[in-house]
CSV table of C-alpha atoms in Angstrom, one decimal:
chain,number,residue,atom,x,y,z
A,1,MET,CA,119.7,45.0,-39.7
A,2,LYS,CA,118.9,42.3,-37.2
A,3,ALA,CA,121.3,42.0,-34.3
A,4,ALA,CA,121.6,40.2,-31.0
A,5,LEU,CA,122.6,42.7,-28.3
A,6,TYR,CA,122.5,43.6,-24.7
A,7,HIS,CA,122.4,46.9,-22.8
A,8,ARG,CA,123.5,45.6,-19.5
A,9,ASN,CA,125.2,42.6,-18.0
A,10,GLY,CA,123.2,39.7,-16.7
A,11,SER,CA,121.8,36.2,-17.5
A,12,ALA,CA,121.2,35.3,-21.1
A,13,ARG,CA,117.4,35.3,-20.8
A,14,ASP,CA,117.4,38.5,-18.9
A,15,VAL,CA,119.6,40.7,-21.1
A,16,LEU,CA,119.9,39.3,-24.6
A,17,LEU,CA,117.6,40.9,-27.2
A,18,VAL,CA,117.2,40.6,-31.0
A,19,GLU,CA,116.5,44.0,-32.4
A,20,ASP,CA,116.6,46.0,-35.7
A,21,ILE,CA,119.4,48.5,-35.5
A,22,ASP,CA,121.1,50.7,-38.1
A,23,ARG,CA,123.6,48.9,-40.3
A,24,PRO,CA,127.1,50.2,-39.3
A,25,GLU,CA,129.4,51.9,-41.8
A,26,PRO,CA,133.1,51.0,-41.8
A,27,GLY,CA,135.5,53.7,-40.6
A,28,ARG,CA,139.1,54.2,-41.5
A,29,VAL,CA,141.0,51.0,-41.9
A,30,GLN,CA,137.8,49.0,-41.2
A,31,VAL,CA,135.7,46.6,-43.2
A,32,ARG,CA,132.1,45.6,-43.0
A,33,VAL,CA,131.3,41.9,-43.1
A,34,ARG,CA,127.9,40.4,-44.0
A,35,VAL,CA,128.0,37.6,-41.4
A,36,ALA,CA,127.2,34.0,-42.4
A,37,LEU,CA,128.0,32.3,-39.1
A,38,SER,CA,128.7,33.8,-35.7
A,39,GLY,CA,130.8,31.6,-33.3
A,40,LEU,CA,130.4,31.6,-29.5
A,41,ASN,CA,133.1,31.0,-26.9
A,42,PRO,CA,133.1,30.9,-23.1
A,43,THR,CA,134.7,34.4,-23.2
A,44,ASP,CA,131.5,35.8,-24.8
A,45,VAL,CA,129.3,34.3,-22.1
A,46,LYS,CA,131.6,35.6,-19.3
A,47,THR,CA,131.6,39.1,-20.8
A,48,ARG,CA,127.8,39.2,-21.2
A,49,GLU,CA,127.1,37.9,-17.7
A,50,GLY,CA,129.6,40.5,-16.2
A,51,ALA,CA,132.3,38.1,-14.9
A,52,THR,CA,134.8,39.9,-17.3
A,53,ALA,CA,132.7,42.9,-17.9
A,54,ARG,CA,133.8,45.8,-20.1
A,55,PRO,CA,132.1,49.2,-20.5
A,56,ILE,CA,129.0,49.1,-22.7
A,57,ASP,CA,128.7,51.9,-25.3
A,58,GLY,CA,124.9,52.1,-25.3
A,59,PHE,CA,124.6,48.5,-26.5
A,60,GLN,CA,126.9,45.5,-27.2
A,61,VAL,CA,126.6,43.1,-30.0
A,62,PRO,CA,128.4,40.0,-28.7
A,63,HIS,CA,130.7,37.3,-30.1
A,64,GLN,CA,134.3,37.4,-31.2
A,65,ASP,CA,134.4,34.7,-33.9
A,66,GLY,CA,132.5,34.3,-37.2
A,67,SER,CA,132.7,34.0,-41.0
A,68,GLY,CA,131.2,35.9,-43.9
A,69,VAL,CA,131.9,38.2,-46.8
A,70,ILE,CA,133.2,41.7,-46.9
A,71,ASP,CA,130.6,44.0,-48.4
A,72,ALA,CA,132.1,47.5,-47.8
A,73,VAL,CA,135.5,48.9,-46.8
A,74,GLY,CA,136.5,52.2,-45.2
A,75,ALA,CA,139.3,54.6,-46.1
A,76,GLY,CA,142.7,53.0,-46.1
A,77,VAL,CA,141.5,49.5,-47.2
A,78,ASP,CA,141.9,48.2,-50.7
A,79,ALA,CA,138.5,48.3,-52.4
A,80,ALA,CA,139.4,44.9,-54.0
A,81,ARG,CA,138.6,43.3,-50.6
A,82,VAL,CA,134.9,43.8,-51.3
A,83,GLY,CA,133.4,40.3,-52.0
A,84,GLU,CA,136.2,38.5,-50.1
A,85,ARG,CA,135.3,35.6,-47.9
A,86,VAL,CA,136.8,36.0,-44.4
A,87,TRP,CA,137.0,34.6,-40.9
A,88,LEU,CA,136.7,36.9,-37.9
A,89,TRP,CA,138.7,37.1,-34.6
A,90,LEU,CA,138.2,39.3,-31.6
A,91,ALA,CA,135.4,41.1,-33.5
A,92,ALA,CA,133.8,42.5,-30.3
A,93,PHE,CA,137.0,43.4,-28.5
A,94,GLY,CA,136.9,47.2,-28.1
A,95,ASN,CA,134.0,47.3,-30.6
A,96,ARG,CA,130.3,47.4,-30.0
A,97,TYR,CA,129.6,45.5,-33.3
A,98,GLY,CA,130.5,41.8,-32.6
A,99,SER,CA,129.6,39.1,-35.0
A,100,ALA,CA,126.1,38.2,-33.6
A,101,ALA,CA,124.4,40.3,-36.3
A,102,GLU,CA,123.7,40.4,-40.0
A,103,TYR,CA,126.6,42.8,-40.4
A,104,CYS,CA,129.6,43.7,-38.3
A,105,VAL,CA,132.3,46.3,-38.7
A,106,VAL,CA,135.9,45.3,-37.6
A,107,PRO,CA,139.5,46.5,-38.1
A,108,ALA,CA,140.6,45.2,-41.5
A,109,ASP,CA,143.2,42.8,-40.0
A,110,ARG,CA,140.5,41.0,-37.9
A,111,ALA,CA,138.8,39.9,-41.1
A,112,VAL,CA,141.2,37.3,-42.5
A,113,PRO,CA,140.9,36.0,-46.1
A,114,LEU,CA,139.4,32.5,-46.0
A,115,PRO,CA,141.4,30.1,-48.2
A,116,GLY,CA,139.3,28.8,-51.0
A,117,ASN,CA,139.3,25.2,-49.6
A,118,VAL,CA,138.1,26.3,-46.2
A,119,SER,CA,134.4,26.3,-45.4
A,120,ASP,CA,132.4,29.0,-43.6
A,121,VAL,CA,131.9,26.5,-40.7
A,122,LEU,CA,135.7,26.0,-40.2
A,123,GLY,CA,136.2,29.7,-40.6
A,124,ALA,CA,133.7,30.4,-37.8
A,125,CYS,CA,135.4,27.8,-35.6
A,126,LEU,CA,138.9,29.3,-35.7
A,127,GLY,CA,139.1,32.7,-34.0
A,128,VAL,CA,139.6,32.5,-30.3
A,129,PRO,CA,140.2,28.7,-30.0
A,130,ALA,CA,142.8,28.3,-32.8
A,131,ILE,CA,144.7,31.5,-32.0
A,132,THR,CA,144.8,30.6,-28.3
A,133,ALA,CA,146.1,27.1,-29.1
A,134,HIS,CA,148.8,28.6,-31.4
A,135,ARG,CA,150.0,31.0,-28.7
A,136,CYS,CA,150.1,28.3,-26.1
A,137,LEU,CA,152.1,26.0,-28.3
A,138,PHE,CA,154.5,28.4,-30.1
A,139,ALA,CA,155.2,31.3,-27.8
A,140,ASP,CA,158.3,29.4,-26.6
A,141,GLY,CA,159.6,28.2,-29.9
A,142,ARG,CA,159.1,25.6,-32.6
A,143,LEU,CA,157.8,22.0,-31.9
A,144,ASN,CA,159.4,19.7,-34.5
A,145,GLY,CA,160.4,16.5,-32.7
A,146,ARG,CA,159.0,17.6,-29.4
A,147,THR,CA,156.3,16.1,-27.2
A,148,VAL,CA,153.2,18.0,-26.4
A,149,LEU,CA,150.6,17.2,-23.7
A,150,VAL,CA,147.1,18.7,-24.4
A,151,ALA,CA,144.7,18.7,-21.4
A,152,GLY,CA,141.1,18.4,-22.6
A,153,GLY,CA,141.7,17.3,-26.2
A,154,ALA,CA,138.0,17.2,-27.0
A,155,GLY,CA,137.6,20.9,-26.2
A,156,ALA,CA,137.8,23.7,-28.8
A,157,VAL,CA,141.3,24.9,-27.8
A,158,GLY,CA,142.4,21.3,-27.3
A,159,HIS,CA,141.2,20.3,-30.7
A,160,TYR,CA,143.2,22.9,-32.5
A,161,ALA,CA,146.2,22.5,-30.2
A,162,ILE,CA,146.3,18.8,-31.3
A,163,GLN,CA,146.1,19.7,-35.0
A,164,LEU,CA,148.5,22.6,-34.9
A,165,ALA,CA,151.1,20.6,-32.9
A,166,LYS,CA,150.8,17.6,-35.3
A,167,GLN,CA,151.3,19.9,-38.3
A,168,ALA,CA,154.4,21.3,-36.7
A,169,GLY,CA,155.9,17.8,-36.3
A,170,ALA,CA,155.3,17.1,-32.6
A,171,LYS,CA,154.2,14.0,-30.9
A,172,VAL,CA,150.8,14.7,-29.2
A,173,ILE,CA,149.4,13.1,-26.0
A,174,THR,CA,146.1,14.3,-24.8
A,175,THR,CA,143.9,13.7,-21.7
A,176,VAL,CA,140.1,13.4,-21.8
A,177,SER,CA,137.4,12.4,-19.3
A,178,SER,CA,135.3,9.9,-21.3
A,179,PRO,CA,135.4,7.3,-24.1
A,180,GLU,CA,133.3,9.7,-26.3
A,181,LYS,CA,135.7,12.5,-25.8
A,182,ALA,CA,138.6,10.1,-26.5
A,183,GLU,CA,137.1,9.3,-29.9
A,184,GLN,CA,136.9,13.0,-30.7
A,185,ALA,CA,140.5,13.7,-29.6
A,186,ALA,CA,141.8,10.7,-31.6
A,187,ALA,CA,139.8,11.9,-34.7
A,188,ALA,CA,141.6,15.3,-34.3
A,189,GLY,CA,144.9,13.5,-34.7
A,190,ALA,CA,146.3,12.9,-31.2
A,191,ASP,CA,148.9,10.1,-31.2
A,192,HIS,CA,147.9,8.9,-27.7
A,193,VAL,CA,144.7,9.5,-25.7
A,194,VAL,CA,144.6,9.1,-21.9
A,195,ASN,CA,141.4,9.1,-19.7
A,196,TYR,CA,142.6,11.1,-16.7
A,197,ARG,CA,139.8,9.7,-14.6
A,198,GLU,CA,141.2,6.2,-14.8
A,199,ALA,CA,143.9,4.7,-12.5
A,200,GLY,CA,147.4,5.0,-13.9
A,201,ALA,CA,146.9,8.1,-16.0
A,202,ILE,CA,150.2,9.5,-15.0
A,203,ASP,CA,152.0,6.3,-15.8
A,204,GLN,CA,150.3,6.2,-19.2
A,205,VAL,CA,151.5,9.7,-20.1
A,206,ARG,CA,155.0,8.9,-19.0
A,207,ALA,CA,155.0,5.8,-21.1
A,208,TYR,CA,153.8,7.6,-24.2
A,209,ALA,CA,156.5,10.2,-23.6
A,210,GLU,CA,159.1,7.4,-23.4
A,211,GLY,CA,160.0,8.3,-19.9
A,212,ARG,CA,161.2,11.8,-20.8
A,213,PRO,CA,159.6,15.1,-19.6
A,214,VAL,CA,157.1,16.5,-22.1
A,215,ASP,CA,158.1,19.8,-23.7
A,216,ARG,CA,154.8,21.7,-23.8
A,217,ILE,CA,151.6,21.3,-21.8
A,218,VAL,CA,148.5,23.1,-23.1
A,219,GLU,CA,146.4,23.4,-19.9
A,220,VAL,CA,142.7,24.1,-19.4
A,221,ALA,CA,142.4,23.4,-15.7
A,222,LEU,CA,145.7,24.2,-13.9
A,223,GLY,CA,144.5,23.5,-10.4
A,224,ALA,CA,142.8,20.2,-11.2
A,225,ASN,CA,145.7,18.9,-13.4
A,226,LEU,CA,148.8,20.3,-11.8
A,227,GLU,CA,149.7,17.0,-10.1
A,228,LEU,CA,149.7,15.2,-13.4
A,229,ASP,CA,151.5,18.1,-15.1
A,230,LEU,CA,154.3,18.2,-12.6
A,231,ALA,CA,154.7,14.4,-12.7
A,232,VAL,CA,155.6,14.6,-16.4
A,233,SER,CA,157.5,17.9,-16.4
A,234,GLY,CA,161.1,18.8,-16.4
A,235,PRO,CA,163.5,21.8,-16.9
A,236,ARG,CA,162.4,22.4,-20.5
A,237,THR,CA,158.7,22.0,-19.9
A,238,VAL,CA,156.4,25.0,-20.5
A,239,ILE,CA,152.9,24.8,-19.0
A,240,SER,CA,150.6,27.2,-20.9
A,241,CYS,CA,147.3,27.8,-19.1
A,242,TYR,CA,144.5,29.5,-21.1
A,243,ALA,CA,141.5,29.2,-18.8
A,244,ALA,CA,140.7,30.6,-15.3
A,245,ALA,CA,138.8,27.8,-13.4
A,246,GLY,CA,139.2,29.5,-10.1
A,247,ASP,CA,142.3,30.6,-8.1
A,248,VAL,CA,145.0,28.0,-7.6
A,249,SER,CA,147.4,27.6,-4.6
A,250,LEU,CA,150.7,26.8,-6.3
A,251,PRO,CA,153.1,24.3,-4.9
A,252,VAL,CA,156.1,26.6,-5.3
A,253,ARG,CA,158.8,24.1,-4.1
A,254,ALA,CA,157.5,21.4,-6.5
A,255,LEU,CA,157.5,23.9,-9.4
A,256,MET,CA,161.0,25.0,-8.5
A,257,THR,CA,162.3,21.5,-8.3
A,258,ALA,CA,160.9,20.6,-11.7
A,259,ASN,CA,162.3,23.9,-13.1
A,260,VAL,CA,159.2,24.4,-15.2
A,261,THR,CA,158.0,27.5,-16.9
A,262,LEU,CA,154.4,28.7,-16.3
A,263,ARG,CA,152.8,30.8,-19.0
A,264,PHE,CA,149.4,32.3,-18.9
A,265,VAL,CA,147.6,33.1,-22.2
A,266,LEU,CA,144.7,35.6,-22.6
A,267,LEU,CA,144.3,36.9,-26.1
A,268,TYR,CA,143.2,40.3,-25.1
A,269,GLY,CA,146.6,41.1,-23.7
A,270,VAL,CA,148.9,39.4,-26.2
A,271,PRO,CA,151.0,41.9,-28.1
A,272,ALA,CA,149.6,42.8,-31.6
A,273,THR,CA,152.7,41.5,-33.4
A,274,ASP,CA,152.4,38.1,-31.7
A,275,LEU,CA,148.7,37.9,-32.5
A,276,ALA,CA,149.3,38.7,-36.1
A,277,GLU,CA,151.9,35.9,-36.3
A,278,SER,CA,149.5,33.5,-34.8
A,279,VAL,CA,146.6,34.5,-37.1
A,280,ALA,CA,148.8,34.2,-40.2
A,281,GLU,CA,150.1,30.7,-39.2
A,282,VAL,CA,146.6,29.5,-38.3
A,283,ASN,CA,145.4,30.6,-41.7
A,284,ALA,CA,148.3,28.9,-43.4
A,285,VAL,CA,147.7,25.6,-41.6
A,286,ALA,CA,143.9,25.8,-42.5
A,287,ALA,CA,144.9,26.4,-46.1
A,288,ALA,CA,147.0,23.3,-46.0
A,289,GLY,CA,144.0,21.3,-45.0
A,290,ALA,CA,145.3,20.4,-41.6
A,291,LEU,CA,142.5,21.9,-39.5
A,292,THR,CA,139.0,20.5,-39.2
A,293,PRO,CA,135.7,22.1,-37.9
A,294,LEU,CA,134.6,21.4,-34.4
A,295,PRO,CA,131.4,19.5,-33.8
A,296,GLU,CA,128.7,22.1,-34.3
A,297,HIS,CA,125.6,23.1,-32.5
A,298,ARG,CA,123.7,25.5,-34.7
A,299,TYR,CA,121.0,28.0,-33.7
A,300,PRO,CA,119.1,30.8,-35.5
A,301,LEU,CA,119.7,34.4,-34.4
A,302,ALA,CA,116.3,34.4,-32.6
A,303,ASP,CA,117.6,31.7,-30.3
A,304,VAL,CA,120.7,33.5,-29.2
A,305,ALA,CA,119.9,33.1,-25.5
A,306,ALA,CA,119.6,29.3,-25.9
A,307,ALA,CA,123.0,29.4,-27.7
A,308,HIS,CA,124.6,31.2,-24.8
A,309,GLU,CA,123.0,28.7,-22.4
A,310,ALA,CA,124.5,25.8,-24.4
A,311,VAL,CA,128.0,27.2,-23.9
A,312,GLU,CA,127.3,27.7,-20.2
A,313,GLN,CA,126.2,24.0,-20.0
A,314,GLY,CA,129.5,22.9,-21.5
A,315,ALA,CA,128.5,22.0,-25.1
A,316,VAL,CA,131.4,20.1,-26.6
A,317,GLY,CA,132.4,21.7,-30.0
A,318,LYS,CA,131.4,25.1,-31.3
A,319,VAL,CA,128.0,26.8,-30.8
A,320,LEU,CA,127.2,28.8,-34.0
A,321,LEU,CA,124.5,31.3,-34.8
A,322,ASP,CA,123.3,30.9,-38.4
A,323,LEU,CA,122.6,34.3,-39.7
A,324,ALA,CA,120.9,32.9,-42.8
A,325,ASP,CA,118.4,30.9,-40.7
A,326,ARG,CA,115.2,32.9,-40.1
A,327,SER,CA,113.3,29.9,-38.7
A,328,GLY,CA,113.4,30.9,-35.0
A,329,ALA,CA,113.7,27.2,-33.9
A,330,SER,CA,116.8,25.9,-32.2
A,331,ALA,CA,118.7,22.9,-33.5
């Protein structure tokens, strides 16, 4: 089968290859998926370049997210799953066969049945962004009637945080950095959108929150946004940070005065039972038609290095590898 892979850490152009390798066979409680679309995330880029390096077992096929069809199952998996459309999450975690290949083998629970009304594109977009958003929002309880502030509402996690929070009955305020991103966040369903680069951003958030502290903050850049976060926080506020944009010097007294809770979210360390709950709820919300695909940037497998570079350059939306595209020309 054709697969993108690397044997060592480094830059995309230096280490990523597209090779013919043996098609893997599913082991016990595993399934094999014929991949339709492979979804990239910043975590895939960081792992490949070595910033969050993990041991490489001879080679590594990257990418955690994707969608496709189960074509074989291992012992302990119901044979009726063959032919099932699925979306993938953490496909490459502890596994040399990520989704950047014609086939990948994953634990059966990481291949989630795609509801009939959910497209392959939406399925490939879910994974890391949607599960991360769910964990940030719901690790501290339900949201009905609460107010949520989503930092970076045009980003992948921000997009699904908006939609999951709205589906749960929350009022959603989001911050963005440009009019174009404001349009994307509004289209995702945010009740109020604030350009944090404009004067009076804090006052706008306070006004939209009706003068009360927000209940949840889904945070992409804790250091850059902490002043705003603290200004709209109170004793019941939970700030959930899911991205490491450099070390932060915390204003401990201000945090204590506000009595806020800081939560840090990295899927690789979330307990399995909590991950399973998030996956099930994300799938249910997708089935209800409340989640939409991210703006897509699609590449053929041959252009995997360009796809990684697009993520590095901050492409807004979801970068996808189309495993059915044999053209070799990027889009």
